């Protein structure tokens, strides 16, 4: 198949998203949206101690948004909160084999969702 | 299975008969038509003349009213800039409809820079021009209106005749972009009453890289590409003989086969539309229900994002378009290029929904089996994407719709 | 006998390899390159990218510095209008050389109308730019100079490097029309120092209806055809994929075969020129004797009118050109269109002689046998026309020459 | 052979010009030129009584100029002076099966040459 604007990794995560779904009793939930782009991302975290033991997402958005969400959950599972907070959108984009310039904001969206979910967790725990 | 090509609003495959007509002009008759005194230049010159006649016939124009350009985009640029510059002394205001193609709209800055002022006329929820708004926008200083004939994103066909009558009384020129209509539905430029009209070859199984412009006899128009004396002085440059011949052949075929094509397409699009309506909840069809291009089915689906839908359709072997068919934003340098479709915004679809639109544009070679296949995979794709959508999750929990 | 085609300055036949490279993009890969998300659009997009690379290589440019247009004429228009408009705030004066092609010269009225002023720089008897005159013509307000690289009517190659150095010091932009040189002789845009340069496909066995423009990285240029986002924003319109691919292939072949072609052509044109000089009295070769396009032989013959000569050559199976190769005046509406060649006038040939000029432009497939045949028929044709000429009669009686 | 801008009659007269040459002892000679176009036409008449008994021409010029000269000599041979004076450039052009718009002046040139030749004759005869 001829190559489109998306890398093979992006297409793989788009076609087979990892960790898609909800966590009913999530410890932290982050939801972000970009109305101009039309994307909406919701990230659910299960945290034990200071470690992310499970992560799931739901995303309304383009291929890049779905793949960024999927990749983000993969990258943070098993990480500590501090490690997860260091995850940059560039790292997500890089792990995906790059994103088209016009779609870089999708990885930013994932980073934002993660930050919000962790804040939500801290708030719930009375840590923030 | 072969690919299913439902993206004929972006471009159509070349007709074998068109290609066959073109080929001799690459090799046997390769001469420069300007070289009229040598044998090599004479056949090409004759072939151009005949092709011009064929394209004229397609829209009931005279041969001398058709000139060939490098694209529909160039035709739109030549018409708007050319009419504006030729009529500068009469006034400086130009009106564009809100649903013009980028090849009209994106001239605005250039024209403004030259001292013109662009006003915009609204359309209704079906994309039909708002005559009341037009009446309000027209001023003493208005010299030109651009109104697309058939919109390739939402399929709506505009009431050009009515607008032309209105404008004629006021001495205002009318350009219409017939890219989506000429060769797809019957077009008679005399009945429509337009002053200039754009035609595209690649929308009707001709090659990409050639357009035409109808210029009503006696219309003054300033060229934008200057040089040698070709195309009656309206457009300089050595003629693209094979493509001109191909356009002529595509026009001939389109004219001869139009009746059967339209019947076939009307049947197919009815089946597709009804099938989608009955199998997918919260689907919204865009454009006018009757005054539309044959074979054109456009819609948006709540809780489903368009690019993902388009990608899944592609993975299932189906080619379609989302947003503006001709101007995907993916090539843009940055996020700023990712604008909601101006056509959908103009008909009142909220910006966050626009990206969710899909255009299926069918054409002569599409079949009932293809429609059935598309109908068979659509619900599954929609379900998959909805299951993934936080908007849909929210809707199920709270009943909140997207609109 | 087959026709002898000595009119390669007007256009060249397409190379079979070029046509073969193009064909799949009419049928198998017909998609719109803007449709990046569907399979149909992806191969065409990749093919454009590769072709851009090939054209860039031909002139030692970077891929991102090449954009495709609809013709060399359009490239010249985009360069001149585009640079002028983008630099309007810096100044309003533009200099054209006296021997530019019509696709430069005929922009003058349009530009003047927009508030620019065109000055003209002279050439010497060989057609080489007069540096002293350039120095005199350059003002504080001058923003741009257009100097053709190789003139297709008289074959002269201009000292672009020297002019570029001179202009750079003064912050003046240089556009050069490389229609006659790019693909015929080695061209290195970085060495030449041009800001923009025009390339043509059909001058090097590519298709007619496509050109390219080199735009030096960082050069500001206002587009003249607006619309969708194609060609990095410099030129809107759905891409002519087959022709872009064909241009790429023609560029690749031209680059690879340039050395042998030049050797072959130098041999042929030497033979032709010497043969003509020794068999025809009162023949005057035009253009520079050494700094000229390979295979290019141009001249005028006293007491013989050019069109008649050209017609007789044609009847003898030989294609040539008279006056400007690209802009025959025959299509003109009236006698006013019949102007003496401005190029010949510029190098000092009296107007009444200009019509007597002939250009033989040879190219890769021409042979020694063809040259010999042309040499064998020329004296007879010249004699026939002289016997008919009252000027020759007068000369024989009074000794009065034409010049 | 595909058709160029010239009619078959023009091409025939161009290839096989009628009455090309000089008349040494011509009774009237007319010479006209159009420097912008580069054409030069010389017409020789032999006149007996008031009838043109012979006509010849020499022309430096394009296909249309040569054909117009040739056709003019054909049309006037055998005609009386008065008849010849009525010959219009349109008639020459028409007899040639038409000329391209840009070349109509060639037939005008022929008409002018004829008029000058007849004037020359009259002058020589002391008639003018
Ligand atoms: C020097 C030069 N520049 C530009 C052109 C214009 O080329 P085209 O007619 O292919 O646009 C020509 C004509 O061949 C030419 O000779
Ligand atoms: C309505 C309309 N006009 C003009 C164009 C421009 O056509 P092209 O890109 O072939 O120049 C398009 C795109 O196909 C279009 O949809």
CSV table of C-alpha atoms in Angstrom, one decimal, chain B:
chain,number,residue,atom,x,y,z
B,1,UNK,CA,-12.1,-6.7,-4.4
B,2,UNK,CA,-11.4,-3.7,-6.6
B,3,UNK,CA,-11.5,-0.3,-5.0
B,4,UNK,CA,-14.8,1.5,-4.9
B,5,UNK,CA,-14.3,5.0,-6.1
B,6,UNK,CA,-17.0,7.3,-4.6
B,7,UNK,CA,-14.8,10.5,-4.8
B,8,UNK,CA,-15.7,11.7,-8.3
B,9,UNK,CA,-16.1,15.3,-6.9
B,10,UNK,CA,-12.3,15.3,-6.4
B,11,UNK,CA,-11.5,14.0,-9.8
B,12,UNK,CA,-12.6,11.3,-12.2
B,13,UNK,CA,-10.6,8.7,-14.0
B,14,UNK,CA,-9.8,9.4,-17.6
B,15,UNK,CA,-12.1,7.7,-20.1
B,16,UNK,CA,-10.2,5.3,-22.4
B,17,UNK,CA,-11.8,6.9,-25.4
B,18,UNK,CA,-10.5,10.3,-24.2
B,19,UNK,CA,-6.9,8.9,-23.8
B,20,UNK,CA,-7.1,7.2,-27.2
B,21,UNK,CA,-8.1,10.5,-28.8
B,22,UNK,CA,-5.2,12.3,-27.1
B,23,UNK,CA,-2.4,9.9,-27.8
B,24,UNK,CA,-1.7,10.8,-31.4
B,25,UNK,CA,-1.1,14.4,-30.4
B,26,UNK,CA,1.8,13.4,-28.2
B,27,UNK,CA,3.7,11.6,-31.0
B,28,UNK,CA,2.4,11.8,-34.6
B,29,UNK,CA,1.1,15.4,-34.3
B,30,UNK,CA,3.4,16.9,-31.8
B,31,UNK,CA,3.9,20.2,-33.6
B,32,UNK,CA,3.4,23.6,-32.2
B,33,UNK,CA,0.0,25.0,-33.4
B,34,UNK,CA,1.6,28.4,-33.8
B,35,UNK,CA,3.8,27.1,-36.5
B,36,UNK,CA,1.0,27.4,-39.0
B,37,UNK,CA,3.2,27.4,-42.1
B,38,UNK,CA,4.8,24.0,-41.6
B,39,UNK,CA,3.0,20.7,-41.8
B,40,UNK,CA,3.8,19.9,-38.2
B,41,UNK,CA,1.8,22.8,-36.9
B,42,UNK,CA,-1.3,22.3,-39.0
B,43,UNK,CA,-3.0,19.2,-37.7
B,44,UNK,CA,-2.7,20.3,-34.1
B,45,UNK,CA,-4.2,23.6,-35.0
B,46,UNK,CA,-7.2,21.9,-36.7
B,47,UNK,CA,-7.6,19.6,-33.7
B,48,UNK,CA,-7.8,22.5,-31.3
B,49,UNK,CA,-10.4,24.1,-33.5
B,50,UNK,CA,-12.6,21.0,-33.4
B,51,UNK,CA,-12.1,20.5,-29.6
B,52,UNK,CA,-13.2,24.1,-29.1
B,53,UNK,CA,-16.4,23.3,-31.1
B,54,UNK,CA,-17.1,20.2,-28.9
B,55,UNK,CA,-16.7,22.1,-25.6
B,56,UNK,CA,-18.8,25.0,-27.0
B,57,UNK,CA,-21.6,22.5,-27.9
B,58,UNK,CA,-21.6,21.0,-24.4
B,59,UNK,CA,-22.9,24.3,-23.0
B,60,UNK,CA,-24.6,25.8,-26.0
B,61,UNK,CA,-22.0,28.4,-26.6
B,62,UNK,CA,-20.3,29.5,-29.8
B,63,UNK,CA,-16.9,28.2,-30.7
B,64,UNK,CA,-15.4,31.7,-30.4
B,65,UNK,CA,-16.7,32.0,-26.8
B,66,UNK,CA,-14.6,29.2,-25.4
B,67,UNK,CA,-10.9,29.5,-24.4
B,68,UNK,CA,-8.8,26.8,-22.9
B,69,UNK,CA,-6.8,27.4,-19.7
B,70,UNK,CA,-4.6,25.3,-17.4
B,71,UNK,CA,-7.3,24.4,-14.9
B,72,UNK,CA,-10.7,25.3,-13.5
B,73,UNK,CA,-8.8,27.2,-10.9
B,74,UNK,CA,-7.1,29.3,-13.6
B,75,UNK,CA,-10.4,29.9,-15.4
B,76,UNK,CA,-11.9,31.2,-12.1
B,77,UNK,CA,-8.9,33.5,-11.7
B,78,UNK,CA,-9.0,34.7,-15.2
B,79,UNK,CA,-12.7,35.4,-15.0
B,80,UNK,CA,-12.7,37.2,-11.7
B,81,UNK,CA,-9.4,39.1,-12.1
B,82,UNK,CA,-10.0,39.7,-15.8
B,83,UNK,CA,-13.5,41.1,-15.4
B,84,UNK,CA,-12.6,43.1,-12.4
B,85,UNK,CA,-9.6,44.8,-14.0
B,86,UNK,CA,-11.5,45.4,-17.3
B,87,UNK,CA,-14.3,47.1,-15.4
B,88,UNK,CA,-12.3,49.0,-12.8
B,89,UNK,CA,-13.5,52.3,-14.1
B,90,UNK,CA,-17.1,51.3,-13.5
B,91,UNK,CA,-16.7,50.3,-9.9
B,92,UNK,CA,-14.7,48.5,-7.3
B,93,UNK,CA,-17.0,46.2,-5.5
B,94,UNK,CA,-17.3,42.5,-6.2
B,95,UNK,CA,-19.6,40.0,-4.5
B,96,UNK,CA,-18.7,36.4,-3.8
B,97,UNK,CA,-21.2,33.9,-2.5
B,98,UNK,CA,-20.2,32.3,0.8
B,99,UNK,CA,-19.9,28.9,-0.8
B,100,UNK,CA,-17.5,29.6,-3.6
B,101,UNK,CA,-14.6,27.3,-4.2
B,102,UNK,CA,-11.2,28.4,-2.9
B,103,UNK,CA,-10.2,29.3,-6.4
B,104,UNK,CA,-12.7,32.2,-6.1
B,105,UNK,CA,-12.5,33.0,-2.4
B,106,UNK,CA,-8.7,33.0,-2.1
B,107,UNK,CA,-8.5,35.8,-4.7
B,108,UNK,CA,-9.9,38.2,-2.2
B,109,UNK,CA,-6.6,39.5,-0.7
B,110,UNK,CA,-5.1,40.0,-4.1
B,111,UNK,CA,-8.1,41.9,-5.3
B,112,UNK,CA,-8.3,44.0,-2.2
B,113,UNK,CA,-4.7,44.8,-2.6
B,114,UNK,CA,-5.5,46.2,-6.1
B,115,UNK,CA,-8.2,48.4,-4.7
B,116,UNK,CA,-11.2,46.2,-5.0
B,117,UNK,CA,-13.6,45.5,-2.1
B,118,UNK,CA,-15.2,42.1,-1.7
B,119,UNK,CA,-18.6,41.6,-0.3
B,120,UNK,CA,-20.1,38.2,0.6
B,121,UNK,CA,-23.6,37.0,0.0
B,122,UNK,CA,-25.2,34.4,2.3
B,123,UNK,CA,-26.8,31.1,1.4
B,124,UNK,CA,-29.6,29.3,3.2
B,125,UNK,CA,-29.5,26.0,5.1
B,126,UNK,CA,-29.6,24.1,1.8
B,127,UNK,CA,-26.8,26.2,0.4
B,128,UNK,CA,-29.1,28.2,-2.0
B,129,UNK,CA,-28.2,31.9,-2.5
B,130,UNK,CA,-30.2,34.3,-0.3
B,131,UNK,CA,-31.7,36.7,-2.8
B,132,UNK,CA,-32.7,39.1,-0.1
B,133,UNK,CA,-29.1,39.3,1.0
B,134,UNK,CA,-27.9,39.8,-2.5
B,135,UNK,CA,-30.3,42.7,-3.0
B,136,UNK,CA,-28.9,44.2,0.2
B,137,UNK,CA,-25.3,43.7,-0.8
B,138,UNK,CA,-25.5,45.1,-4.3
B,139,UNK,CA,-24.4,48.7,-4.5
B,140,UNK,CA,-23.9,51.3,-7.2
B,141,UNK,CA,-20.3,50.4,-7.2
B,142,UNK,CA,-20.8,46.7,-7.6
B,143,UNK,CA,-19.4,45.4,-10.9
B,144,UNK,CA,-19.3,41.6,-10.6
B,145,UNK,CA,-20.9,38.7,-8.8
B,146,UNK,CA,-19.4,35.2,-8.5
B,147,UNK,CA,-21.9,32.4,-7.9
B,148,UNK,CA,-21.0,28.8,-8.2
B,149,UNK,CA,-23.3,26.7,-10.3
B,150,UNK,CA,-23.1,23.3,-8.5
B,151,UNK,CA,-21.3,22.9,-5.2
B,152,UNK,CA,-19.2,19.8,-5.1
B,153,UNK,CA,-19.1,19.5,-1.4
B,154,UNK,CA,-22.9,19.6,-0.7
B,155,UNK,CA,-24.2,19.0,-4.2
B,156,UNK,CA,-26.6,22.0,-4.3
B,157,UNK,CA,-27.3,23.6,-7.7
B,158,UNK,CA,-27.9,27.4,-7.6
B,159,UNK,CA,-30.6,29.4,-9.3
B,160,UNK,CA,-28.2,31.1,-11.8
B,161,UNK,CA,-31.0,32.2,-14.2
B,162,UNK,CA,-32.8,34.1,-11.5
B,163,UNK,CA,-29.6,35.8,-10.2
B,164,UNK,CA,-28.5,36.6,-13.8
B,165,UNK,CA,-31.8,38.3,-14.5
B,166,UNK,CA,-31.5,40.3,-11.3
B,167,UNK,CA,-28.0,41.4,-12.0
B,168,UNK,CA,-28.5,42.2,-15.7
B,169,UNK,CA,-31.1,44.9,-14.8
B,170,UNK,CA,-28.4,46.5,-12.7
B,171,UNK,CA,-25.6,46.2,-15.3
B,172,UNK,CA,-23.6,43.8,-13.0
B,173,UNK,CA,-21.6,41.0,-14.5
B,174,UNK,CA,-22.1,37.4,-13.4
B,175,UNK,CA,-19.4,34.7,-13.3
B,176,UNK,CA,-20.4,31.2,-12.5
B,177,UNK,CA,-18.1,28.3,-11.7
B,178,UNK,CA,-19.5,25.4,-13.6
B,179,UNK,CA,-16.8,22.9,-12.6
B,180,UNK,CA,-19.3,20.7,-10.9
B,181,UNK,CA,-22.1,21.0,-13.5
B,182,UNK,CA,-20.7,21.3,-17.1
B,183,UNK,CA,-20.8,17.8,-18.4
B,184,UNK,CA,-22.8,16.5,-15.5
B,185,UNK,CA,-26.1,18.1,-16.0
B,186,UNK,CA,-27.5,20.1,-19.0
B,187,UNK,CA,-26.0,23.6,-19.1
B,188,UNK,CA,-27.1,26.3,-21.6
B,189,UNK,CA,-25.1,29.4,-21.0
B,190,UNK,CA,-27.5,31.5,-23.0
B,191,UNK,CA,-30.5,30.4,-20.9
B,192,UNK,CA,-28.5,30.8,-17.7
B,193,UNK,CA,-27.5,34.3,-18.7
B,194,UNK,CA,-23.9,34.2,-17.3
B,195,UNK,CA,-21.2,36.4,-18.7
B,196,UNK,CA,-18.4,33.9,-18.0
B,197,UNK,CA,-18.5,30.3,-16.8
B,198,UNK,CA,-15.7,27.9,-15.8
B,199,UNK,CA,-15.4,24.4,-17.0
B,200,UNK,CA,-13.2,21.5,-15.9
B,201,UNK,CA,-12.1,18.5,-17.9
B,202,UNK,CA,-11.0,16.2,-15.1
B,203,UNK,CA,-14.5,16.3,-13.5
B,204,UNK,CA,-15.9,14.6,-16.6
B,205,UNK,CA,-13.2,11.9,-17.4
B,206,UNK,CA,-10.9,14.3,-19.1
B,207,UNK,CA,-7.3,15.0,-18.1
B,208,UNK,CA,-6.2,17.1,-15.1
B,209,UNK,CA,-4.3,20.3,-16.0
B,210,UNK,CA,-6.8,21.8,-18.4
B,211,UNK,CA,-9.9,24.0,-17.9
B,212,UNK,CA,-12.0,26.2,-20.1
B,213,UNK,CA,-13.7,29.5,-19.8
B,214,UNK,CA,-16.8,30.6,-21.5
B,215,UNK,CA,-16.6,34.3,-22.3
B,216,UNK,CA,-19.8,35.7,-23.7
B,217,UNK,CA,-19.2,37.4,-27.0
B,218,UNK,CA,-18.4,41.0,-26.5
B,219,UNK,CA,-17.3,40.7,-22.9
B,220,UNK,CA,-14.2,42.7,-22.0
B,221,UNK,CA,-11.7,40.8,-20.0
B,222,UNK,CA,-8.1,41.5,-19.1
B,223,UNK,CA,-5.8,38.6,-19.5
B,224,UNK,CA,-3.6,37.5,-16.6
B,225,UNK,CA,-1.1,35.4,-18.5
B,226,UNK,CA,0.5,37.5,-21.2
B,227,UNK,CA,2.7,36.4,-24.1
B,228,UNK,CA,2.2,35.0,-27.6
B,229,UNK,CA,-1.0,35.2,-29.4
B,230,UNK,CA,-2.9,32.0,-28.4
B,231,UNK,CA,-6.5,31.5,-27.3
B,232,UNK,CA,-7.6,34.6,-29.2
B,233,UNK,CA,-5.4,36.7,-27.0
B,234,UNK,CA,-7.0,35.8,-23.7
B,235,UNK,CA,-4.4,33.3,-22.5
B,236,UNK,CA,-0.8,33.1,-23.8
B,237,UNK,CA,1.4,30.0,-23.9
B,238,UNK,CA,2.0,27.1,-26.3
B,239,UNK,CA,-1.2,25.1,-26.4
B,240,UNK,CA,-1.5,21.8,-24.6
B,241,UNK,CA,-2.8,20.1,-27.7
B,242,UNK,CA,-3.4,16.5,-26.4
B,243,UNK,CA,-5.4,17.8,-23.4
B,244,UNK,CA,-7.4,20.2,-25.5
B,245,UNK,CA,-8.3,17.3,-27.8
B,246,UNK,CA,-9.0,15.2,-24.7
B,247,UNK,CA,-11.3,17.9,-23.3
B,248,UNK,CA,-13.1,18.0,-26.6
B,249,UNK,CA,-13.6,14.3,-26.6
B,250,UNK,CA,-14.7,14.2,-22.9
B,251,UNK,CA,-17.2,17.0,-23.7
B,252,UNK,CA,-18.6,15.1,-26.7
B,253,UNK,CA,-19.0,11.9,-24.7
B,254,UNK,CA,-20.5,13.8,-21.7
B,255,UNK,CA,-23.1,15.4,-24.0
B,256,UNK,CA,-24.0,12.2,-25.8
B,257,UNK,CA,-24.2,10.1,-22.7
B,258,UNK,CA,-25.6,12.6,-20.2
B,259,UNK,CA,-29.2,11.4,-20.3
B,260,UNK,CA,-28.4,7.8,-19.4
B,261,UNK,CA,-25.8,8.8,-16.9
B,262,UNK,CA,-28.1,11.1,-15.0
B,263,UNK,CA,-30.8,8.3,-14.8
B,264,UNK,CA,-28.2,5.8,-13.6
B,265,UNK,CA,-26.8,8.2,-11.0
B,266,UNK,CA,-30.2,9.3,-9.7
B,267,UNK,CA,-31.1,5.7,-9.1
B,268,UNK,CA,-27.8,4.9,-7.4
B,269,UNK,CA,-27.8,8.0,-5.1
B,270,UNK,CA,-31.4,7.4,-4.1
B,271,UNK,CA,-30.5,3.9,-3.1
B,272,UNK,CA,-27.4,5.1,-1.2
B,273,UNK,CA,-29.2,7.9,0.6
B,274,UNK,CA,-32.1,5.8,1.6
B,275,UNK,CA,-29.9,3.0,2.7
B,276,UNK,CA,-27.8,5.3,4.9
B,277,UNK,CA,-30.9,7.0,6.3
B,278,UNK,CA,-32.4,3.7,7.4
B,279,UNK,CA,-29.2,2.1,8.8
B,280,UNK,CA,-27.5,5.0,10.6
B,281,UNK,CA,-29.0,6.9,13.4
B,282,UNK,CA,-28.3,10.7,13.7
B,283,UNK,CA,-27.2,11.1,10.1
B,284,UNK,CA,-27.7,14.5,8.6
B,285,UNK,CA,-27.8,15.0,4.8
B,286,UNK,CA,-26.4,18.3,3.6
B,287,UNK,CA,-27.3,20.4,0.6
B,288,UNK,CA,-30.6,20.7,-1.2
B,289,UNK,CA,-32.7,17.5,-1.4
B,290,UNK,CA,-33.8,17.9,-5.0
B,291,UNK,CA,-31.7,20.7,-6.6
B,292,UNK,CA,-28.5,18.8,-6.5
B,293,UNK,CA,-25.9,17.1,-8.6
B,294,UNK,CA,-26.8,13.6,-9.7
B,295,UNK,CA,-24.9,10.9,-7.8
B,296,UNK,CA,-24.0,13.3,-5.1
B,297,UNK,CA,-24.7,12.2,-1.5
B,298,UNK,CA,-23.3,14.3,1.3
B,299,UNK,CA,-23.9,14.1,5.1
B,300,UNK,CA,-22.5,14.3,8.5
B,301,UNK,CA,-23.0,11.8,11.3
B,302,UNK,CA,-23.3,12.8,15.0
B,303,UNK,CA,-20.6,11.5,17.4
B,304,UNK,CA,-18.4,10.4,14.5
B,305,UNK,CA,-15.4,12.4,13.3
B,306,UNK,CA,-15.1,12.6,9.5
B,307,UNK,CA,-11.4,11.9,8.9
B,308,UNK,CA,-11.6,8.7,10.9
B,309,UNK,CA,-14.6,7.7,9.0
B,310,UNK,CA,-12.9,8.4,5.7
B,311,UNK,CA,-9.8,6.5,6.8
B,312,UNK,CA,-11.9,3.5,7.7
B,313,UNK,CA,-13.8,3.7,4.5
B,314,UNK,CA,-10.4,3.8,2.7
B,315,UNK,CA,-9.2,0.7,4.6
B,316,UNK,CA,-12.4,-1.0,3.4
B,317,UNK,CA,-11.5,-0.1,-0.1
B,318,UNK,CA,-13.8,2.8,-0.5
B,319,UNK,CA,-12.7,6.3,-1.7
B,320,UNK,CA,-14.6,9.3,-0.4
B,321,UNK,CA,-14.0,12.8,0.7
B,322,UNK,CA,-14.4,14.8,3.9
B,323,UNK,CA,-14.7,18.5,4.1
B,324,UNK,CA,-13.9,20.3,0.8
B,325,UNK,CA,-13.3,17.7,-1.8
B,326,UNK,CA,-10.7,19.7,-3.7
B,327,UNK,CA,-8.8,21.3,-0.9
B,328,UNK,CA,-7.7,18.9,1.8
B,329,UNK,CA,-6.0,20.8,4.5
B,330,UNK,CA,-3.5,18.1,5.3
B,331,UNK,CA,-0.7,19.7,3.2
B,332,UNK,CA,-1.0,22.8,5.3
B,333,UNK,CA,2.2,23.9,7.1
B,334,UNK,CA,0.6,24.0,10.5
B,335,UNK,CA,-2.6,23.7,12.5
B,336,UNK,CA,-3.7,27.1,11.3
B,337,UNK,CA,-4.5,25.5,8.0
B,338,UNK,CA,-7.0,23.2,9.7
B,339,UNK,CA,-10.1,25.3,9.2
B,340,UNK,CA,-13.6,24.0,9.3
B,341,UNK,CA,-15.2,23.7,5.8
B,342,UNK,CA,-16.4,27.2,4.9
B,343,UNK,CA,-19.2,25.6,2.8
B,344,UNK,CA,-20.6,23.7,5.8
B,345,UNK,CA,-20.2,26.7,8.1
B,346,UNK,CA,-22.1,28.8,5.5
B,347,UNK,CA,-25.1,26.4,5.6
B,348,UNK,CA,-25.1,26.6,9.4
B,349,UNK,CA,-23.3,23.4,10.5
B,350,UNK,CA,-21.4,24.2,13.7
B,351,UNK,CA,-17.6,24.3,13.1
B,352,UNK,CA,-16.9,21.3,15.4
B,353,UNK,CA,-19.2,19.2,13.2
B,354,UNK,CA,-17.8,20.2,9.9
B,355,UNK,CA,-14.9,17.8,10.2
B,356,UNK,CA,-17.4,15.1,10.5
B,357,UNK,CA,-18.8,15.5,7.0
B,358,UNK,CA,-18.5,12.9,4.2
B,359,UNK,CA,-19.1,13.4,0.5
B,360,UNK,CA,-19.9,10.4,-1.6
B,361,UNK,CA,-19.8,11.5,-5.2
B,362,UNK,CA,-20.8,8.7,-7.6
B,363,UNK,CA,-20.3,8.7,-11.3
B,364,UNK,CA,-21.0,6.7,-14.5
B,365,UNK,CA,-19.0,3.6,-13.7
B,366,UNK,CA,-20.3,3.0,-10.2
B,367,UNK,CA,-22.7,0.2,-9.7
B,368,UNK,CA,-25.6,-1.0,-7.5
B,369,UNK,CA,-23.3,-3.7,-6.0
B,370,UNK,CA,-20.8,-1.0,-4.9
B,371,UNK,CA,-23.6,1.0,-3.2
B,372,UNK,CA,-24.7,-2.2,-1.5
B,373,UNK,CA,-21.2,-2.9,-0.3
B,374,UNK,CA,-20.8,0.6,1.1
B,375,UNK,CA,-24.1,0.3,2.8
B,376,UNK,CA,-23.0,-3.0,4.3
B,377,UNK,CA,-19.8,-1.6,5.9
B,378,UNK,CA,-21.0,1.8,7.0
B,379,UNK,CA,-22.9,0.8,10.1
B,380,UNK,CA,-20.0,-1.2,11.5
B,381,UNK,CA,-17.5,1.6,11.0
B,382,UNK,CA,-19.9,4.1,12.6
B,383,UNK,CA,-20.4,1.8,15.5
B,384,UNK,CA,-16.7,1.3,16.0
B,385,UNK,CA,-16.1,5.0,16.0
B,386,UNK,CA,-19.0,5.8,18.3
B,387,UNK,CA,-17.9,3.2,20.8
B,388,UNK,CA,-14.6,5.1,20.9
B,389,UNK,CA,-16.2,8.5,21.2
B,390,UNK,CA,-16.5,10.3,24.5
B,391,UNK,CA,-19.3,12.4,22.9
B,392,UNK,CA,-21.3,9.3,22.3
B,393,UNK,CA,-20.6,8.0,25.8
B,394,UNK,CA,-21.8,11.3,27.1
B,395,UNK,CA,-24.9,11.2,25.0
B,396,UNK,CA,-25.8,7.8,26.3
B,397,UNK,CA,-25.4,8.9,29.8
B,398,UNK,CA,-27.0,12.3,29.6
B,399,UNK,CA,-28.9,12.4,26.4
B,400,UNK,CA,-26.9,15.3,25.2
B,401,UNK,CA,-26.8,15.5,21.4
B,402,UNK,CA,-24.1,17.2,19.4
B,403,UNK,CA,-26.5,19.8,18.1
